[in-house]
Tab-separated table of C-alpha atoms in Angstrom:
chain	number	residue	atom	x	y	z
A	1	MET	CA	123.377	77.316	61.208
A	2	GLY	CA	121.949	74.089	62.119
A	3	ARG	CA	122.869	70.595	60.751
A	4	LEU	CA	121.281	69.176	57.609
A	5	ARG	CA	119.173	66.101	58.120
A	6	ASN	CA	120.683	62.990	56.672
A	7	LYS	CA	117.509	60.957	56.638
A	8	LYS	CA	114.087	61.967	55.426
A	9	GLU	CA	111.376	61.961	57.909
A	10	ALA	CA	108.954	59.145	57.475
A	11	PRO	CA	105.316	60.159	56.587
A	12	ASP	CA	102.918	59.938	59.343
A	13	GLN	CA	100.372	57.054	59.562
A	14	GLY	CA	97.482	59.278	58.383
A	15	GLU	CA	99.179	60.104	55.042
A	16	ALA	CA	99.958	56.465	54.417
A	17	ASN	CA	96.483	55.390	54.847
A	18	GLY	CA	95.330	58.158	52.398
A	19	SER	CA	93.379	59.880	55.192
A	20	HIS	CA	94.064	63.197	56.787
A	21	ASP	CA	92.235	62.210	59.889
A	22	GLY	CA	94.349	59.209	60.378
A	23	LYS	CA	91.375	56.661	60.016
A	24	GLY	CA	90.719	53.968	57.186
A	25	THR	CA	87.491	53.607	55.278
A	26	ALA	CA	85.714	50.232	56.265
A	27	VAL	CA	83.952	48.069	53.601
A	28	THR	CA	80.388	47.454	54.958
A	29	ARG	CA	78.046	44.548	54.259
A	30	ASP	CA	75.599	46.825	52.452
A	31	LYS	CA	78.346	47.754	49.980
A	32	ILE	CA	79.141	44.150	49.395
A	33	ASP	CA	75.537	43.290	48.747
A	34	GLN	CA	75.216	46.388	46.374
A	35	TYR	CA	78.219	45.129	44.531
A	36	ARG	CA	76.888	41.600	44.285
A	37	GLU	CA	73.557	43.002	42.984
A	38	GLU	CA	75.187	45.201	40.304
A	39	ARG	CA	77.396	42.177	39.282
A	40	ARG	CA	74.397	39.955	39.198
A	41	GLY	CA	72.486	42.443	37.014
A	42	LEU	CA	75.368	42.792	34.637
A	43	GLU	CA	75.492	38.989	34.166
A	44	VAL	CA	71.798	38.848	33.661
A	45	ASP	CA	72.036	41.544	30.990
A	46	ILE	CA	74.874	39.630	29.232
A	47	LEU	CA	72.905	36.444	29.473
A	48	ASP	CA	69.717	38.137	28.031
A	49	GLU	CA	71.787	39.409	25.197
A	50	ILE	CA	73.149	36.001	24.387
A	51	LEU	CA	69.764	34.475	24.461
A	52	LEU	CA	68.262	37.205	22.392
A	53	SER	CA	71.012	36.820	19.811
A	54	ARG	CA	70.511	33.113	19.733
A	55	LYS	CA	66.802	33.594	19.328
A	56	ARG	CA	67.242	35.963	16.331
A	57	ALA	CA	69.791	33.558	14.939
A	58	TRP	CA	67.156	30.758	14.998
A	59	GLN	CA	64.530	32.986	13.513
A	60	ILE	CA	66.863	33.969	10.672
A	61	ALA	CA	67.737	30.271	10.180
A	62	CYS	CA	64.065	29.222	10.092
A	63	ALA	CA	63.141	31.973	7.739
A	64	ALA	CA	66.030	31.013	5.469
A	65	CYS	CA	64.748	27.311	5.584
A	66	VAL	CA	61.246	28.371	4.665
A	67	LEU	CA	62.515	30.523	1.761
A	68	THR	CA	64.695	27.611	0.633
A	69	LEU	CA	61.795	25.201	0.743
A	70	ALA	CA	59.521	27.620	-1.066
A	71	SER	CA	62.051	28.153	-3.790
A	72	TYR	CA	62.453	24.361	-4.188
A	73	GLY	CA	58.653	23.918	-4.282
A	74	LEU	CA	58.366	26.707	-6.867
A	75	SER	CA	61.186	25.351	-8.985
A	76	GLY	CA	59.576	21.936	-8.885
A	77	PHE	CA	56.207	23.283	-9.960
A	78	LEU	CA	57.686	25.248	-12.775
A	79	VAL	CA	59.645	22.191	-14.013
A	80	TYR	CA	56.587	20.069	-13.789
A	81	ARG	CA	54.382	22.645	-15.327
A	82	TYR	CA	56.609	23.379	-18.298
A	83	SER	CA	57.834	19.888	-18.828
A	84	GLN	CA	54.283	18.684	-19.672
A	85	PRO	CA	53.898	18.003	-23.429
A	86	LEU	CA	51.899	20.617	-25.373
A	87	PRO	CA	48.628	19.372	-26.781
A	88	GLN	CA	49.063	18.548	-30.465
A	89	HIS	CA	45.880	20.412	-31.468
A	90	ILE	CA	43.621	23.079	-30.172
A	91	LEU	CA	40.174	24.131	-31.491
A	92	GLN	CA	39.770	27.608	-32.898
A	93	ARG	CA	36.457	29.186	-33.679
A	94	ASP	CA	36.020	31.553	-36.518
A	95	ALA	CA	34.217	34.738	-35.077
A	96	LYS	CA	32.563	35.480	-38.398
A	97	THR	CA	31.346	32.022	-39.612
A	98	GLY	CA	31.326	30.117	-36.351
A	99	ALA	CA	33.354	27.337	-37.903
A	100	VAL	CA	35.542	25.350	-35.591
A	101	GLU	CA	38.965	24.287	-36.919
A	102	SER	CA	41.728	22.266	-35.429
A	103	VAL	CA	45.026	24.130	-35.213
A	104	SER	CA	48.277	22.292	-34.759
A	105	LEU	CA	50.655	23.580	-31.996
A	106	THR	CA	53.542	21.349	-32.917
A	107	GLN	CA	55.477	20.709	-36.036
A	108	ASP	CA	53.734	18.320	-38.346
A	109	ALA	CA	55.472	15.023	-37.711
A	110	LYS	CA	52.873	12.542	-38.790
A	111	THR	CA	53.920	8.998	-39.528
A	112	TYR	CA	53.210	7.240	-42.775
A	113	ASN	CA	50.371	5.248	-41.133
A	114	GLU	CA	48.724	8.464	-39.774
A	115	VAL	CA	48.801	10.085	-43.107
A	116	THR	CA	47.308	7.008	-44.640
A	117	ASP	CA	44.581	6.716	-42.087
A	118	SER	CA	43.703	10.357	-42.459
A	119	TYR	CA	43.525	10.111	-46.121
A	120	TRP	CA	41.181	7.067	-46.255
A	121	VAL	CA	38.904	8.194	-43.510
A	122	SER	CA	38.510	11.554	-45.351
A	123	GLN	CA	37.791	9.586	-48.456
A	124	PHE	CA	35.074	7.688	-46.841
A	125	ILE	CA	33.360	10.817	-45.477
A	126	GLN	CA	33.703	12.370	-48.951
A	127	HIS	CA	31.806	9.377	-50.489
A	128	TYR	CA	29.316	9.168	-47.672
A	129	GLU	CA	28.360	12.813	-47.288
A	130	SER	CA	28.536	14.233	-50.772
A	131	TYR	CA	26.046	13.903	-53.545
A	132	ASP	CA	26.505	14.384	-57.221
A	133	PHE	CA	24.229	12.610	-59.680
A	134	ASN	CA	27.063	11.872	-62.109
A	135	SER	CA	29.224	10.202	-59.434
A	136	ALA	CA	26.523	8.715	-57.273
A	137	GLN	CA	27.284	5.171	-58.276
A	138	LEU	CA	30.937	5.635	-57.388
A	139	ASP	CA	30.032	6.969	-54.018
A	140	TYR	CA	27.661	4.053	-53.388
A	141	ASP	CA	30.291	1.479	-54.423
A	142	ALA	CA	32.917	3.047	-52.220
A	143	VAL	CA	30.742	3.200	-49.224
A	144	GLY	CA	29.679	-0.384	-49.793
A	145	LEU	CA	33.360	-1.516	-49.941
A	146	MET	CA	34.485	0.478	-46.953
A	147	ALA	CA	31.577	0.150	-44.530
A	148	SER	CA	30.851	-2.618	-42.137
A	149	PRO	CA	27.250	-4.129	-42.389
A	150	ALA	CA	25.918	-1.848	-39.683
A	151	VAL	CA	27.352	1.316	-41.311
A	152	ALA	CA	26.226	0.189	-44.728
A	153	GLU	CA	22.643	-0.297	-43.377
A	154	GLN	CA	22.798	3.125	-41.897
A	155	TYR	CA	23.879	4.515	-45.243
A	156	MET	CA	21.142	2.691	-47.194
A	157	ALA	CA	18.449	3.985	-44.802
A	158	ARG	CA	19.695	7.582	-44.987
A	159	TYR	CA	19.700	7.935	-48.741
A	160	LYS	CA	16.943	5.259	-49.335
A	161	TRP	CA	18.991	3.549	-52.040
A	162	GLY	CA	16.999	1.029	-54.010
A	163	THR	CA	13.668	2.583	-53.470
A	164	SER	CA	11.502	4.884	-55.471
A	165	ASP	CA	12.305	7.646	-53.042
A	166	ALA	CA	16.114	7.353	-53.363
A	167	VAL	CA	18.050	10.499	-53.433
A	168	ASP	CA	19.175	10.058	-57.067
A	169	LYS	CA	15.635	9.632	-58.160
A	170	ARG	CA	14.213	12.411	-56.046
A	171	LEU	CA	16.870	15.051	-56.819
A	172	GLY	CA	18.450	13.888	-59.985
A	173	ASP	CA	21.093	16.455	-61.186
A	174	SER	CA	19.085	19.413	-59.876
A	175	GLU	CA	21.437	19.888	-56.967
A	176	ASN	CA	24.624	18.563	-55.450
A	177	VAL	CA	26.355	18.572	-52.045
A	178	ARG	CA	30.152	19.208	-51.833
A	179	VAL	CA	32.228	18.226	-48.852
A	180	ARG	CA	35.279	19.893	-47.486
A	181	ILE	CA	37.399	18.229	-44.803
A	182	ASN	CA	38.610	20.758	-42.228
A	183	SER	CA	40.627	18.536	-39.893
A	184	VAL	CA	41.275	14.882	-39.020
A	185	ILE	CA	42.466	14.010	-35.485
A	186	LEU	CA	43.439	10.382	-34.947
A	187	ASN	CA	43.479	8.361	-31.771
A	188	THR	CA	45.318	5.217	-32.643
A	189	GLN	CA	46.261	3.931	-29.169
A	190	ASP	CA	44.463	0.685	-29.962
A	191	ALA	CA	46.628	-1.093	-32.488
A	192	GLU	CA	43.696	-2.882	-34.049
A	193	THR	CA	40.922	-0.266	-34.254
A	194	GLY	CA	41.583	3.412	-34.731
A	195	ILE	CA	39.368	6.261	-33.848
A	196	ALA	CA	39.193	9.510	-35.953
A	197	THR	CA	37.458	12.833	-35.175
A	198	VAL	CA	36.743	14.510	-38.386
A	199	ARG	CA	35.440	18.081	-38.871
A	200	PHE	CA	33.976	18.890	-42.238
A	201	THR	CA	31.789	21.272	-44.123
A	202	THR	CA	28.970	20.593	-46.519
A	203	THR	CA	27.749	23.090	-49.141
A	204	ARG	CA	24.500	22.490	-51.102
A	205	LYS	CA	24.121	23.967	-54.545
A	206	VAL	CA	20.800	24.025	-56.363
A	207	ARG	CA	21.364	24.380	-60.062
A	208	GLN	CA	18.561	26.911	-60.621
A	209	ARG	CA	20.079	29.310	-57.924
A	210	PRO	CA	23.037	31.448	-58.698
A	211	ASN	CA	24.580	31.110	-55.172
A	212	SER	CA	25.226	28.123	-52.940
A	213	GLU	CA	23.366	27.587	-49.689
A	214	PRO	CA	25.114	28.562	-46.469
A	215	PRO	CA	27.665	26.054	-45.447
A	216	GLU	CA	26.947	23.531	-42.696
A	217	TYR	CA	29.443	22.417	-40.185
A	218	TRP	CA	29.646	18.887	-38.945
A	219	ILE	CA	31.821	16.705	-36.630
A	220	ALA	CA	32.043	12.964	-37.191
A	221	VAL	CA	33.527	10.265	-35.064
A	222	VAL	CA	34.677	7.316	-36.900
A	223	SER	CA	36.103	3.946	-35.798
A	224	TYR	CA	37.854	1.934	-38.362
A	225	LYS	CA	40.330	-0.863	-39.002
A	226	TYR	CA	42.009	-2.673	-41.933
A	227	GLU	CA	40.848	-6.065	-42.981
A	228	LYS	CA	42.353	-8.457	-45.529
A	229	SER	CA	39.747	-9.835	-47.764
A	230	LEU	CA	39.352	-11.114	-51.308
A	231	MET	CA	38.536	-8.343	-53.771
A	232	THR	CA	38.454	-7.938	-57.495
A	233	SER	CA	40.831	-5.574	-59.254
A	234	SER	CA	38.076	-2.942	-59.596
A	235	GLN	CA	37.275	-3.119	-55.857
A	236	ARG	CA	40.918	-3.068	-55.072
A	237	ASN	CA	41.181	0.227	-57.051
A	238	ILE	CA	38.601	1.782	-54.821
A	239	ASN	CA	39.716	0.333	-51.477
A	240	PRO	CA	43.285	-0.943	-51.907
A	241	LEU	CA	44.051	-1.231	-48.198
A	242	GLY	CA	40.859	-3.017	-47.106
A	243	LEU	CA	39.608	-0.103	-44.914
A	244	ARG	CA	36.576	-1.026	-42.768
A	245	ILE	CA	34.481	1.560	-41.080
A	246	MET	CA	33.166	-0.018	-37.911
A	247	SER	CA	30.993	2.808	-36.686
A	248	TYR	CA	30.094	6.353	-37.973
A	249	ARG	CA	28.401	9.014	-36.011
A	250	VAL	CA	27.955	12.573	-37.161
A	251	ASN	CA	26.533	15.618	-35.422
A	252	PRO	CA	26.245	19.319	-36.181
A	253	GLU	CA	29.369	21.248	-35.130
A	254	ALA	CA	27.261	24.299	-34.029
A	255	ALA	CA	23.494	24.501	-33.881
A	256	ASN	CA	23.256	27.930	-35.399
A	257	ASN	CA	25.385	27.160	-38.367
A	258	VAL	CA	23.380	24.125	-39.545
A	259	GLY	CA	21.006	24.768	-42.307
A	260	GLY	CA	17.482	23.385	-42.417
């Protein structure tokens, strides 16, 4: 029997280099260049991804800014639109009669002065536009006390008072004209002189006819103020506040609703 070996035999050089043929694999310049190109392509891809992500982030940020600005603009418009005060009145036309009436959109919160102005302006129009033989003198006196000289002259020329062709001599009590005030809109920005827009209806009734004539619709623009002047007690009873109508202009409300 032979002797056992006390030491392991060392592997040959070929096994140590991982080659059975005993020769190592050399790294060529081409492989180095290929490695560099692959590495460069990977870095470029990573850089492209970073730039693309940054671009998308900016696009999203810009879109968010645009949406934010648009929302602010819309909010501002809505606040401005609905913070505007509502008009106090609108005009509504009756489909059957064609009459135009003023409709209030807000709660009735008229001041004492507005109520007073509306009442006395309405009283003047009642006296000016109506006719009744039995109260013609009262109407004549009231218009004379309330009207300025120009308006009084206009009134005298219209009804031809004091002449043989005056309305009371021509019509007598054969007919009358009634006045209905539909609305009074005041414009009192000028503290001294107020302006009122009054819509009213006149209805003529001939005594010998059973029915009244079709109503006529009118709109009057009145400028007025109050004057302190000496008056008798009877005059003060008719015009206690000293109303003075400075101008009076009346036109048909609608041409097809005005009688001949």
